[in-house]
PDB file of C-alpha atoms and ligand atoms in Angstrom:
ATOM      1  CA  MET A  12       0.000   0.000   0.000  1.00 84.00           C
ATOM      2  CA  ILE A  13       2.918   2.380   0.420  1.00 93.00           C
ATOM      3  CA  PHE A  14       2.859   3.438  -3.251  1.00 97.00           C
ATOM      4  CA  LYS A  15      -0.896   4.138  -3.430  1.00 95.00           C
ATOM      5  CA  GLU A  16      -1.424   7.744  -4.543  1.00 92.00           C
ATOM      6  CA  LYS A  17       2.346   8.316  -4.639  1.00 98.00           C
ATOM      7  CA  VAL A  18       3.785   9.970  -7.740  1.00 98.00           C
ATOM      8  CA  VAL A  19       6.530   8.059  -9.535  1.00 99.00           C
ATOM      9  CA  TRP A  20       8.471   9.438 -12.534  1.00 99.00           C
ATOM     10  CA  ILE A  21      10.190   6.685 -14.538  1.00 99.00           C
ATOM     11  CA  THR A  22      12.639   7.388 -17.365  1.00 99.00           C
ATOM     12  CA  GLY A  23      13.374   4.776 -20.015  1.00 99.00           C
ATOM     13  CA  ALA A  24       9.767   3.624 -19.565  1.00 99.00           C
ATOM     14  CA  SER A  25       9.246   2.654 -23.221  1.00 99.00           C
ATOM     15  CA  SER A  26      10.885  -0.778 -22.914  1.00 98.00           C
ATOM     16  CA  GLY A  27      12.758  -3.296 -20.803  1.00 98.00           C
ATOM     17  CA  ILE A  28      13.348  -2.577 -17.126  1.00 99.00           C
ATOM     18  CA  GLY A  29      11.532   0.778 -17.158  1.00 99.00           C
ATOM     19  CA  GLU A  30       8.441  -0.742 -18.768  1.00 99.00           C
ATOM     20  CA  ALA A  31       8.413  -3.579 -16.213  1.00 99.00           C
ATOM     21  CA  LEU A  32       8.674  -1.009 -13.404  1.00 99.00           C
ATOM     22  CA  VAL A  33       5.677   0.891 -14.799  1.00 99.00           C
ATOM     23  CA  TYR A  34       3.516  -2.250 -14.530  1.00 98.00           C
ATOM     24  CA  GLU A  35       4.726  -2.986 -10.975  1.00 98.00           C
ATOM     25  CA  PHE A  36       3.919   0.541  -9.774  1.00 98.00           C
ATOM     26  CA  ASN A  37       0.618   0.476 -11.682  1.00 98.00           C
ATOM     27  CA  LYS A  38      -0.376  -2.735  -9.840  1.00 97.00           C
ATOM     28  CA  ARG A  39       0.307  -0.838  -6.619  1.00 97.00           C
ATOM     29  CA  ASN A  40      -1.978   2.074  -7.622  1.00 97.00           C
ATOM     30  CA  ALA A  41       0.723   4.708  -7.944  1.00 98.00           C
ATOM     31  CA  LYS A  42       0.372   7.750 -10.190  1.00 98.00           C
ATOM     32  CA  ILE A  43       3.073   7.368 -12.821  1.00 98.00           C
ATOM     33  CA  ILE A  44       4.768   9.742 -15.235  1.00 99.00           C
ATOM     34  CA  ILE A  45       6.451   7.764 -17.994  1.00 99.00           C
ATOM     35  CA  SER A  46       9.262   9.162 -20.132  1.00 99.00           C
ATOM     36  CA  ALA A  47      11.462   8.173 -23.044  1.00 99.00           C
ATOM     37  CA  ARG A  48      11.990   9.427 -26.619  1.00 98.00           C
ATOM     38  CA  ARG A  49       9.505   7.121 -28.402  1.00 98.00           C
ATOM     39  CA  ILE A  50       5.987   8.405 -27.801  1.00 98.00           C
ATOM     40  CA  ASP A  51       4.308   5.495 -29.644  1.00 98.00           C
ATOM     41  CA  GLU A  52       6.013   3.006 -27.302  1.00 99.00           C
ATOM     42  CA  LEU A  53       5.034   5.085 -24.253  1.00 99.00           C
ATOM     43  CA  GLU A  54       1.404   5.054 -25.496  1.00 98.00           C
ATOM     44  CA  ARG A  55       1.630   1.262 -25.806  1.00 99.00           C
ATOM     45  CA  VAL A  56       2.935   0.946 -22.236  1.00 99.00           C
ATOM     46  CA  LYS A  57       0.218   3.304 -20.966  1.00 98.00           C
ATOM     47  CA  ASN A  58      -2.485   1.282 -22.721  1.00 98.00           C
ATOM     48  CA  ASN A  59      -1.251  -1.883 -21.009  1.00 98.00           C
ATOM     49  CA  CYS A  60      -1.945  -0.291 -17.610  1.00 98.00           C
ATOM     50  CA  LYS A  61      -5.127  -0.260 -15.534  1.00 98.00           C
ATOM     51  CA  ASN A  62      -6.593   3.100 -14.438  1.00 97.00           C
ATOM     52  CA  ILE A  63      -4.872   4.943 -17.277  1.00 98.00           C
ATOM     53  CA  GLU A  64      -5.943   8.284 -15.787  1.00 97.00           C
ATOM     54  CA  ASN A  65      -3.089   7.661 -13.329  1.00 98.00           C
ATOM     55  CA  ILE A  66      -0.514   7.503 -16.160  1.00 98.00           C
ATOM     56  CA  ARG A  67       0.936  10.599 -17.845  1.00 98.00           C
ATOM     57  CA  ILE A  68       3.454  10.752 -20.660  1.00 99.00           C
ATOM     58  CA  ILE A  69       6.346  13.168 -21.054  1.00 99.00           C
ATOM     59  CA  GLN A  70       8.545  12.756 -24.098  1.00 98.00           C
ATOM     60  CA  LEU A  71      12.112  13.198 -22.929  1.00 98.00           C
ATOM     61  CA  ASP A  72      15.502  12.921 -24.582  1.00 98.00           C
ATOM     62  CA  LEU A  73      18.080  12.684 -21.803  1.00 98.00           C
ATOM     63  CA  GLU A  74      20.712  13.935 -24.237  1.00 98.00           C
ATOM     64  CA  ASN A  75      18.920  17.281 -24.587  1.00 98.00           C
ATOM     65  CA  HIS A  76      19.808  18.884 -21.253  1.00 98.00           C
ATOM     66  CA  ASP A  77      18.440  22.322 -22.177  1.00 98.00           C
ATOM     67  CA  VAL A  78      14.813  21.147 -21.943  1.00 98.00           C
ATOM     68  CA  ILE A  79      15.046  19.096 -18.771  1.00 98.00           C
ATOM     69  CA  GLU A  80      14.008  21.911 -16.404  1.00 98.00           C
ATOM     70  CA  GLU A  81      10.942  22.547 -18.570  1.00 98.00           C
ATOM     71  CA  LYS A  82      10.119  18.804 -18.598  1.00 98.00           C
ATOM     72  CA  ALA A  83      10.309  18.746 -14.799  1.00 98.00           C
ATOM     73  CA  ASN A  84       7.886  21.686 -14.624  1.00 98.00           C
ATOM     74  CA  GLN A  85       5.529  19.729 -16.877  1.00 98.00           C
ATOM     75  CA  ALA A  86       5.853  16.718 -14.549  1.00 98.00           C
ATOM     76  CA  PHE A  87       5.007  18.817 -11.475  1.00 98.00           C
ATOM     77  CA  SER A  88       1.984  20.272 -13.281  1.00 98.00           C
ATOM     78  CA  PHE A  89       0.389  16.790 -13.517  1.00 98.00           C
ATOM     79  CA  PHE A  90       0.140  15.750  -9.864  1.00 98.00           C
ATOM     80  CA  GLY A  91       1.870  18.624  -8.007  1.00 97.00           C
ATOM     81  CA  LYS A  92       4.814  16.579  -6.715  1.00 98.00           C
ATOM     82  CA  ILE A  93       7.238  13.750  -7.415  1.00 98.00           C
ATOM     83  CA  ASP A  94       7.665  11.215  -4.602  1.00 98.00           C
ATOM     84  CA  TYR A  95       9.893   8.764  -6.461  1.00 99.00           C
ATOM     85  CA  LEU A  96      12.215   9.639  -9.338  1.00 99.00           C
ATOM     86  CA  ILE A  97      13.465   6.512 -11.092  1.00 99.00           C
ATOM     87  CA  ASN A  98      16.472   7.333 -13.265  1.00 99.00           C
ATOM     88  CA  ASN A  99      16.451   4.310 -15.532  1.00 99.00           C
ATOM     89  CA  GLY A 100      16.828   5.549 -19.133  1.00 99.00           C
ATOM     90  CA  GLY A 101      20.184   4.770 -20.691  1.00 98.00           C
ATOM     91  CA  ILE A 102      22.211   3.277 -23.516  1.00 98.00           C
ATOM     92  CA  SER A 103      24.957   0.702 -23.587  1.00 98.00           C
ATOM     93  CA  GLN A 104      28.028   0.291 -25.769  1.00 98.00           C
ATOM     94  CA  ARG A 105      29.816  -2.357 -27.801  1.00 98.00           C
ATOM     95  CA  SER A 106      33.119  -0.899 -29.031  1.00 98.00           C
ATOM     96  CA  LEU A 107      36.844  -0.929 -28.367  1.00 98.00           C
ATOM     97  CA  VAL A 108      38.468   2.199 -26.902  1.00 98.00           C
ATOM     98  CA  SER A 109      40.926   2.278 -29.830  1.00 98.00           C
ATOM     99  CA  GLU A 110      38.084   2.409 -32.370  1.00 97.00           C
ATOM    100  CA  THR A 111      35.664   4.701 -30.564  1.00 98.00           C
ATOM    101  CA  HIS A 112      35.550   8.403 -31.443  1.00 97.00           C
ATOM    102  CA  LEU A 113      35.355  10.773 -28.484  1.00 98.00           C
ATOM    103  CA  ASN A 114      31.927  11.903 -29.703  1.00 98.00           C
ATOM    104  CA  ILE A 115      30.551   8.451 -28.870  1.00 98.00           C
ATOM    105  CA  ASP A 116      32.040   8.581 -25.352  1.00 98.00           C
ATOM    106  CA  LYS A 117      30.448  12.030 -24.925  1.00 98.00           C
ATOM    107  CA  LYS A 118      27.058  10.804 -26.154  1.00 98.00           C
ATOM    108  CA  ILE A 119      27.019   7.940 -23.658  1.00 98.00           C
ATOM    109  CA  MET A 120      28.028  10.279 -20.823  1.00 98.00           C
ATOM    110  CA  ASP A 121      25.433  12.828 -21.962  1.00 99.00           C
ATOM    111  CA  VAL A 122      22.592  10.308 -21.805  1.00 98.00           C
ATOM    112  CA  ASN A 123      23.571   8.045 -18.907  1.00 99.00           C
ATOM    113  CA  TYR A 124      25.331  10.526 -16.624  1.00 99.00           C
ATOM    114  CA  PHE A 125      24.573  14.186 -17.458  1.00 99.00           C
ATOM    115  CA  GLY A 126      20.962  13.478 -18.466  1.00 99.00           C
ATOM    116  CA  THR A 127      20.385  11.608 -15.223  1.00 99.00           C
ATOM    117  CA  ILE A 128      21.942  14.225 -12.997  1.00 99.00           C
ATOM    118  CA  ALA A 129      20.235  17.087 -14.872  1.00 99.00           C
ATOM    119  CA  LEU A 130      16.853  15.479 -14.228  1.00 99.00           C
ATOM    120  CA  THR A 131      17.734  14.804 -10.594  1.00 99.00           C
ATOM    121  CA  LYS A 132      18.758  18.445 -10.100  1.00 98.00           C
ATOM    122  CA  ALA A 133      15.482  19.598 -11.684  1.00 98.00           C
ATOM    123  CA  VAL A 134      13.377  17.446  -9.322  1.00 98.00           C
ATOM    124  CA  LEU A 135      15.428  17.868  -6.136  1.00 98.00           C
ATOM    125  CA  PRO A 136      14.317  21.410  -5.065  1.00 98.00           C
ATOM    126  CA  ASN A 137      10.681  20.260  -4.824  1.00 97.00           C
ATOM    127  CA  MET A 138      11.696  17.247  -2.718  1.00 98.00           C
ATOM    128  CA  LEU A 139      13.854  19.448  -0.498  1.00 98.00           C
ATOM    129  CA  SER A 140      11.060  21.958   0.076  1.00 98.00           C
ATOM    130  CA  ARG A 141       8.647  19.117   0.950  1.00 98.00           C
ATOM    131  CA  LYS A 142      11.309  17.350   3.039  1.00 98.00           C
ATOM    132  CA  THR A 143      10.447  14.036   1.455  1.00 98.00           C
ATOM    133  CA  GLY A 144      11.411  12.077  -1.626  1.00 98.00           C
ATOM    134  CA  HIS A 145      13.258   9.066  -2.932  1.00 98.00           C
ATOM    135  CA  ILE A 146      15.645   9.071  -5.889  1.00 99.00           C
ATOM    136  CA  ILE A 147      16.485   5.756  -7.494  1.00 99.00           C
ATOM    137  CA  VAL A 148      19.185   5.240 -10.113  1.00 99.00           C
ATOM    138  CA  ILE A 149      19.658   2.169 -12.265  1.00 99.00           C
ATOM    139  CA  SER A 150      23.387   1.634 -12.483  1.00 99.00           C
ATOM    140  CA  SER A 151      24.825  -1.752 -13.481  1.00 98.00           C
ATOM    141  CA  VAL A 152      27.377  -4.346 -12.555  1.00 98.00           C
ATOM    142  CA  ALA A 153      29.386  -2.233 -15.043  1.00 98.00           C
ATOM    143  CA  GLY A 154      29.159   0.582 -12.478  1.00 98.00           C
ATOM    144  CA  LYS A 155      31.407  -1.548 -10.257  1.00 98.00           C
ATOM    145  CA  ILE A 156      33.731  -3.251 -12.733  1.00 97.00           C
ATOM    146  CA  GLY A 157      35.110  -2.364 -16.161  1.00 97.00           C
ATOM    147  CA  THR A 158      35.123  -4.928 -18.974  1.00 96.00           C
ATOM    148  CA  ALA A 159      36.195  -4.887 -22.620  1.00 97.00           C
ATOM    149  CA  LEU A 160      33.901  -3.068 -25.109  1.00 97.00           C
ATOM    150  CA  ARG A 161      32.126  -1.075 -22.358  1.00 98.00           C
ATOM    151  CA  SER A 162      34.627   1.745 -21.586  1.00 98.00           C
ATOM    152  CA  ALA A 163      32.251   4.733 -21.806  1.00 98.00           C
ATOM    153  CA  TYR A 164      29.242   2.776 -20.546  1.00 98.00           C
ATOM    154  CA  SER A 165      31.169   1.549 -17.527  1.00 98.00           C
ATOM    155  CA  ALA A 166      32.573   5.045 -16.925  1.00 98.00           C
ATOM    156  CA  SER A 167      29.088   6.578 -17.074  1.00 99.00           C
ATOM    157  CA  LYS A 168      27.757   4.074 -14.539  1.00 99.00           C
ATOM    158  CA  HIS A 169      30.807   4.465 -12.233  1.00 98.00           C
ATOM    159  CA  ALA A 170      30.238   8.240 -12.360  1.00 99.00           C
ATOM    160  CA  LEU A 171      26.653   7.776 -11.182  1.00 99.00           C
ATOM    161  CA  HIS A 172      27.932   6.048  -8.030  1.00 98.00           C
ATOM    162  CA  GLY A 173      30.165   9.001  -7.163  1.00 98.00           C
ATOM    163  CA  PHE A 174      27.393  11.501  -7.773  1.00 99.00           C
ATOM    164  CA  PHE A 175      24.591   9.679  -5.976  1.00 99.00           C
ATOM    165  CA  ASP A 176      26.725   8.616  -2.987  1.00 99.00           C
ATOM    166  CA  SER A 177      27.616  12.306  -2.556  1.00 99.00           C
ATOM    167  CA  LEU A 178      23.998  13.367  -2.982  1.00 99.00           C
ATOM    168  CA  ARG A 179      22.919  10.860  -0.315  1.00 98.00           C
ATOM    169  CA  ALA A 180      25.467  12.291   2.104  1.00 98.00           C
ATOM    170  CA  GLU A 181      23.936  15.745   1.562  1.00 98.00           C
ATOM    171  CA  VAL A 182      20.204  15.046   1.623  1.00 98.00           C
ATOM    172  CA  TRP A 183      19.617  12.228   4.118  1.00 98.00           C
ATOM    173  CA  LYS A 184      18.938  14.759   6.871  1.00 98.00           C
ATOM    174  CA  GLU A 185      16.200  16.289   4.701  1.00 98.00           C
ATOM    175  CA  ASN A 186      14.430  12.907   4.652  1.00 98.00           C
ATOM    176  CA  ILE A 187      15.402  12.204   1.041  1.00 98.00           C
ATOM    177  CA  PHE A 188      16.566   8.690   0.192  1.00 98.00           C
ATOM    178  CA  VAL A 189      18.902   7.581  -2.574  1.00 99.00           C
ATOM    179  CA  THR A 190      18.922   4.000  -3.852  1.00 99.00           C
ATOM    180  CA  ILE A 191      21.430   2.709  -6.415  1.00 99.00           C
ATOM    181  CA  ILE A 192      20.459  -0.515  -8.188  1.00 99.00           C
ATOM    182  CA  CYS A 193      23.192  -2.561  -9.901  1.00 98.00           C
ATOM    183  CA  PRO A 194      21.636  -5.213 -12.121  1.00 98.00           C
ATOM    184  CA  GLY A 195      23.569  -7.962 -13.863  1.00 98.00           C
ATOM    185  CA  TYR A 196      22.323  -9.380 -17.171  1.00 98.00           C
ATOM    186  CA  VAL A 197      18.663  -8.646 -17.858  1.00 98.00           C
ATOM    187  CA  LYS A 198      16.712  -9.879 -20.869  1.00 98.00           C
ATOM    188  CA  THR A 199      15.936  -6.548 -22.560  1.00 98.00           C
ATOM    189  CA  ASN A 200      16.928  -4.784 -25.770  1.00 98.00           C
ATOM    190  CA  VAL A 201      19.905  -3.110 -24.079  1.00 98.00           C
ATOM    191  CA  SER A 202      22.418  -4.979 -26.275  1.00 98.00           C
ATOM    192  CA  VAL A 203      20.299  -4.516 -29.416  1.00 98.00           C
ATOM    193  CA  ASN A 204      20.263  -0.739 -28.793  1.00 98.00           C
ATOM    194  CA  ALA A 205      23.902  -0.569 -27.624  1.00 98.00           C
ATOM    195  CA  ILE A 206      25.952   1.793 -29.750  1.00 98.00           C
ATOM    196  CA  THR A 207      29.009   0.681 -31.683  1.00 98.00           C
ATOM    197  CA  ALA A 208      32.161   2.608 -32.652  1.00 96.00           C
ATOM    198  CA  ASP A 209      30.441   4.469 -35.519  1.00 94.00           C
ATOM    199  CA  GLY A 210      27.428   5.415 -33.389  1.00 96.00           C
ATOM    200  CA  THR A 211      25.007   2.938 -34.962  1.00 97.00           C
ATOM    201  CA  ALA A 212      23.126   0.369 -32.882  1.00 98.00           C
ATOM    202  CA  GLN A 213      24.480  -3.175 -32.551  1.00 98.00           C
ATOM    203  CA  ASN A 214      21.056  -4.443 -33.653  1.00 97.00           C
ATOM    204  CA  SER A 215      21.484  -7.942 -32.281  1.00 97.00           C
ATOM    205  CA  MET A 216      20.949  -9.439 -28.854  1.00 97.00           C
ATOM    206  CA  ASP A 217      23.934 -10.748 -26.880  1.00 96.00           C
ATOM    207  CA  GLU A 218      23.734 -14.281 -25.530  1.00 96.00           C
ATOM    208  CA  ASN A 219      24.155 -12.936 -21.989  1.00 95.00           C
ATOM    209  CA  SER A 220      21.097 -10.681 -22.419  1.00 97.00           C
ATOM    210  CA  GLU A 221      19.140 -13.531 -24.010  1.00 97.00           C
ATOM    211  CA  ASN A 222      19.850 -15.667 -20.923  1.00 97.00           C
ATOM    212  CA  GLY A 223      19.491 -12.817 -18.440  1.00 98.00           C
ATOM    213  CA  MET A 224      16.973 -12.225 -15.680  1.00 98.00           C
ATOM    214  CA  LEU A 225      13.468 -11.324 -16.843  1.00 98.00           C
ATOM    215  CA  PRO A 226      12.790  -7.592 -16.413  1.00 98.00           C
ATOM    216  CA  GLU A 227       9.587  -8.284 -14.488  1.00 98.00           C
ATOM    217  CA  ILE A 228      11.544 -10.318 -11.907  1.00 98.00           C
ATOM    218  CA  LEU A 229      14.092  -7.510 -11.595  1.00 98.00           C
ATOM    219  CA  ALA A 230      11.303  -4.933 -11.265  1.00 99.00           C
ATOM    220  CA  GLU A 231       9.838  -6.816  -8.280  1.00 98.00           C
ATOM    221  CA  LYS A 232      13.262  -6.874  -6.619  1.00 98.00           C
ATOM    222  CA  ILE A 233      13.727  -3.162  -7.295  1.00 99.00           C
ATOM    223  CA  ILE A 234      10.350  -2.418  -5.678  1.00 98.00           C
ATOM    224  CA  LYS A 235      11.452  -4.405  -2.617  1.00 98.00           C
ATOM    225  CA  ALA A 236      14.734  -2.441  -2.430  1.00 98.00           C
ATOM    226  CA  ILE A 237      12.832   0.849  -2.688  1.00 98.00           C
ATOM    227  CA  LYS A 238      10.327  -0.182  -0.008  1.00 98.00           C
ATOM    228  CA  ASN A 239      13.198  -1.146   2.299  1.00 98.00           C
ATOM    229  CA  LYS A 240      15.008   2.128   1.527  1.00 98.00           C
ATOM    230  CA  LYS A 241      18.168   0.236   0.583  1.00 98.00           C
ATOM    231  CA  GLU A 242      21.146   2.435  -0.283  1.00 98.00           C
ATOM    232  CA  GLU A 243      22.630   0.085  -2.867  1.00 98.00           C
ATOM    233  CA  VAL A 244      21.718  -3.372  -4.132  1.00 98.00           C
ATOM    234  CA  ASN A 245      23.335  -5.776  -6.584  1.00 98.00           C
ATOM    235  CA  ILE A 246      20.786  -7.956  -8.379  1.00 98.00           C
ATOM    236  CA  GLY A 247      21.740 -10.666 -10.838  1.00 98.00           C
ATOM    237  CA  GLY A 248      23.148 -14.131 -11.409  1.00 96.00           C
ATOM    238  CA  PRO A 249      26.683 -15.576 -11.296  1.00 95.00           C
ATOM    239  CA  GLU A 250      28.083 -12.463 -13.026  1.00 95.00           C
ATOM    240  CA  MET A 251      27.664 -10.579  -9.736  1.00 96.00           C
ATOM    241  CA  VAL A 252      30.593 -12.554  -8.266  1.00 96.00           C
ATOM    242  CA  GLY A 253      32.827 -10.165 -10.228  1.00 96.00           C
ATOM    243  CA  ILE A 254      31.876  -7.310  -7.900  1.00 97.00           C
ATOM    244  CA  TYR A 255      33.019  -9.213  -4.807  1.00 96.00           C
ATOM    245  CA  LEU A 256      36.113 -10.647  -6.509  1.00 97.00           C
ATOM    246  CA  LYS A 257      37.233  -7.171  -7.580  1.00 97.00           C
ATOM    247  CA  ARG A 258      36.818  -5.881  -4.045  1.00 96.00           C
ATOM    248  CA  CYS A 259      38.357  -8.830  -2.180  1.00 97.00           C
ATOM    249  CA  MET A 260      40.780 -10.396  -4.706  1.00 97.00           C
ATOM    250  CA  PRO A 261      41.551  -7.673  -7.262  1.00 96.00           C
ATOM    251  CA  ARG A 262      44.513  -9.428  -8.906  1.00 96.00           C
ATOM    252  CA  ILE A 263      42.605 -12.656  -9.480  1.00 96.00           C
ATOM    253  CA  PHE A 264      39.667 -10.631 -10.773  1.00 95.00           C
ATOM    254  CA  SER A 265      41.923  -8.740 -13.184  1.00 95.00           C
ATOM    255  CA  SER A 266      43.474 -11.895 -14.622  1.00 96.00           C
ATOM    256  CA  ILE A 267      39.982 -13.364 -15.189  1.00 94.00           C
ATOM    257  CA  ILE A 268      38.559 -10.232 -16.796  1.00 94.00           C
ATOM    258  CA  LYS A 269      41.586  -9.874 -19.145  1.00 94.00           C
ATOM    259  CA  ARG A 270      41.106 -13.402 -20.466  1.00 92.00           C
ATOM    260  CA  ARG A 271      37.319 -13.214 -20.707  1.00 87.00           C
ATOM    261  CA  LYS A 272      36.015 -13.323 -24.276  1.00 78.00           C
ATOM    262  CA  ALA A 273      34.955  -9.769 -25.175  1.00 72.00           C
ATOM    263  CA  VAL A 274      31.194  -9.764 -25.831  1.00 76.00           C
TER     264      VAL A 274
HETATM  265  N1  NAP B  27      19.473  -5.061 -19.526  1.00 62.26           N
HETATM  266  C1  NAP B  27      20.574  -5.183 -18.800  1.00 62.26           C
HETATM  267  O1  NAP B  27      21.258  -6.232 -18.840  1.00 62.26           O
HETATM  268  C2  NAP B  27      21.006  -4.073 -17.880  1.00 62.26           C
HETATM  269  C3  NAP B  27      21.938  -4.371 -16.877  1.00 62.26           C
HETATM  270  C4  NAP B  27      22.349  -3.360 -16.024  1.00 62.26           C
HETATM  271  C5  NAP B  27      21.834  -2.090 -16.158  1.00 62.26           C
HETATM  272  N2  NAP B  27      20.935  -1.813 -17.141  1.00 62.26           N
HETATM  273  C6  NAP B  27      20.425  -0.443 -17.239  1.00 62.26           C
HETATM  274  O2  NAP B  27      19.015  -0.467 -17.183  1.00 62.26           O
HETATM  275  C7  NAP B  27      18.502   0.699 -17.815  1.00 62.26           C
HETATM  276  C8  NAP B  27      17.365   0.296 -18.725  1.00 62.26           C
HETATM  277  O3  NAP B  27      17.873  -0.496 -19.783  1.00 62.26           O
HETATM  278  P1  NAP B  27      17.088  -1.743 -20.397  1.00 62.26           P
HETATM  279  O4  NAP B  27      17.904  -2.933 -20.092  1.00 62.26           O
HETATM  280  O5  NAP B  27      15.678  -1.730 -20.022  1.00 62.26           O
HETATM  281  O6  NAP B  27      17.307  -1.464 -21.962  1.00 62.26           O
HETATM  282  P2  NAP B  27      16.303  -0.976 -23.094  1.00 62.26           P
HETATM  283  O7  NAP B  27      15.206  -1.947 -23.272  1.00 62.26           O
HETATM  284  O8  NAP B  27      17.170  -0.647 -24.269  1.00 62.26           O
HETATM  285  O9  NAP B  27      15.686   0.350 -22.499  1.00 62.26           O
HETATM  286  C9  NAP B  27      16.377   1.565 -22.464  1.00 62.26           C
HETATM  287  C10 NAP B  27      15.386   2.672 -22.184  1.00 62.26           C
HETATM  288  O10 NAP B  27      16.108   3.912 -22.133  1.00 62.26           O
HETATM  289  C11 NAP B  27      15.493   4.833 -23.024  1.00 62.26           C
HETATM  290  N3  NAP B  27      16.476   5.737 -23.593  1.00 62.26           N
HETATM  291  C12 NAP B  27      17.555   5.432 -24.344  1.00 62.26           C
HETATM  292  N4  NAP B  27      18.177   6.554 -24.749  1.00 62.26           N
HETATM  293  C13 NAP B  27      17.470   7.594 -24.237  1.00 62.26           C
HETATM  294  C14 NAP B  27      17.579   9.002 -24.323  1.00 62.26           C
HETATM  295  N5  NAP B  27      18.545   9.602 -25.039  1.00 62.26           N
HETATM  296  N6  NAP B  27      16.674   9.761 -23.680  1.00 62.26           N
HETATM  297  C15 NAP B  27      15.671   9.195 -22.985  1.00 62.26           C
HETATM  298  N7  NAP B  27      15.504   7.851 -22.867  1.00 62.26           N
HETATM  299  C16 NAP B  27      16.386   7.082 -23.499  1.00 62.26           C
HETATM  300  C17 NAP B  27      14.817   3.979 -24.095  1.00 62.26           C
HETATM  301  O11 NAP B  27      13.695   4.656 -24.664  1.00 62.26           O
HETATM  302  P3  NAP B  27      13.645   5.420 -26.055  1.00 62.26           P
HETATM  303  O12 NAP B  27      14.507   4.658 -27.015  1.00 62.26           O
HETATM  304  O13 NAP B  27      12.188   5.414 -26.394  1.00 62.26           O
HETATM  305  O14 NAP B  27      14.152   6.785 -25.751  1.00 62.26           O
HETATM  306  C18 NAP B  27      14.340   2.794 -23.280  1.00 62.26           C
HETATM  307  O15 NAP B  27      13.095   3.069 -22.694  1.00 62.26           O
HETATM  308  C19 NAP B  27      19.697   1.350 -18.518  1.00 62.26           C
HETATM  309  O16 NAP B  27      20.147   2.443 -17.752  1.00 62.26           O
HETATM  310  C20 NAP B  27      20.738   0.257 -18.545  1.00 62.26           C
HETATM  311  O17 NAP B  27      22.043   0.768 -18.564  1.00 62.26           O
HETATM  312  C21 NAP B  27      20.498  -2.786 -18.002  1.00 62.26           C
END
């Protein structure tokens, strides 16, 4: 019942993890603002919900930072507040450092890092004035470890940890919570949409994604982490061992990751 009548803004709501989160919050009678670039996909997600008067759409390109303040004002105009901001929208990468133009690195940082923090900064003043709010960010196992072909993606997710850990240290006394979720492999289109060295999408699904956790299972676990006001949670399969190996046995971890087939 804790989400009934609460206002949740979810980015990257047009597919995958974000879409699954929309349905979980909808089941729990929350009011939901759904955002992404593709309006037709957001309409589809909305139409799959019950009580569609509780769902509002805001088209949002996280790469276009100049409009984010205005988008936040639009969000506040719907239900007057945001209780939960779920920073989920993002893109992945499949390219070697040596082949990747700096513009691609900048694009990934612009979407995954600067877009996310711009939106957070636009929503934060309202939470601070109300002395309540919860900001959730979907990082990745790549936010904890770096692997081949993911340099900018991994950097963007690592950067989120620095930012949101700092934010938590500033706002906890204002009754604002920050939760960082680090999923492992999830069966979504993340690898299909991942950008390659020339900026085009990979357009095929990796085997690891194909065999990954279902987004609806992850969404349930994310809801549980939010309810329990967890600060950070790792959710995934055997791939999560890498996080603990890197922390506890960094040299062994490094020799494994160097020999791992780049996918
Ligand atoms: N799947 C995994 O294995 C996995 C693992 C760890 C972390 N994650 C993270 O989970 C999040 C969701 O990914 P997913 O797995 O659900 O992949 P997905 O199915 O490709 O979904 C990505 C979402 O982000 C949106 N998006 C992409 N670029 C955007 C932009 N410039 N502005 C606004 N929205 C944008 C997409 O919508 P539009 O194209 O309509 O804009 C889509 O809704 C990402 O942050 C990803 O890094 C995924």
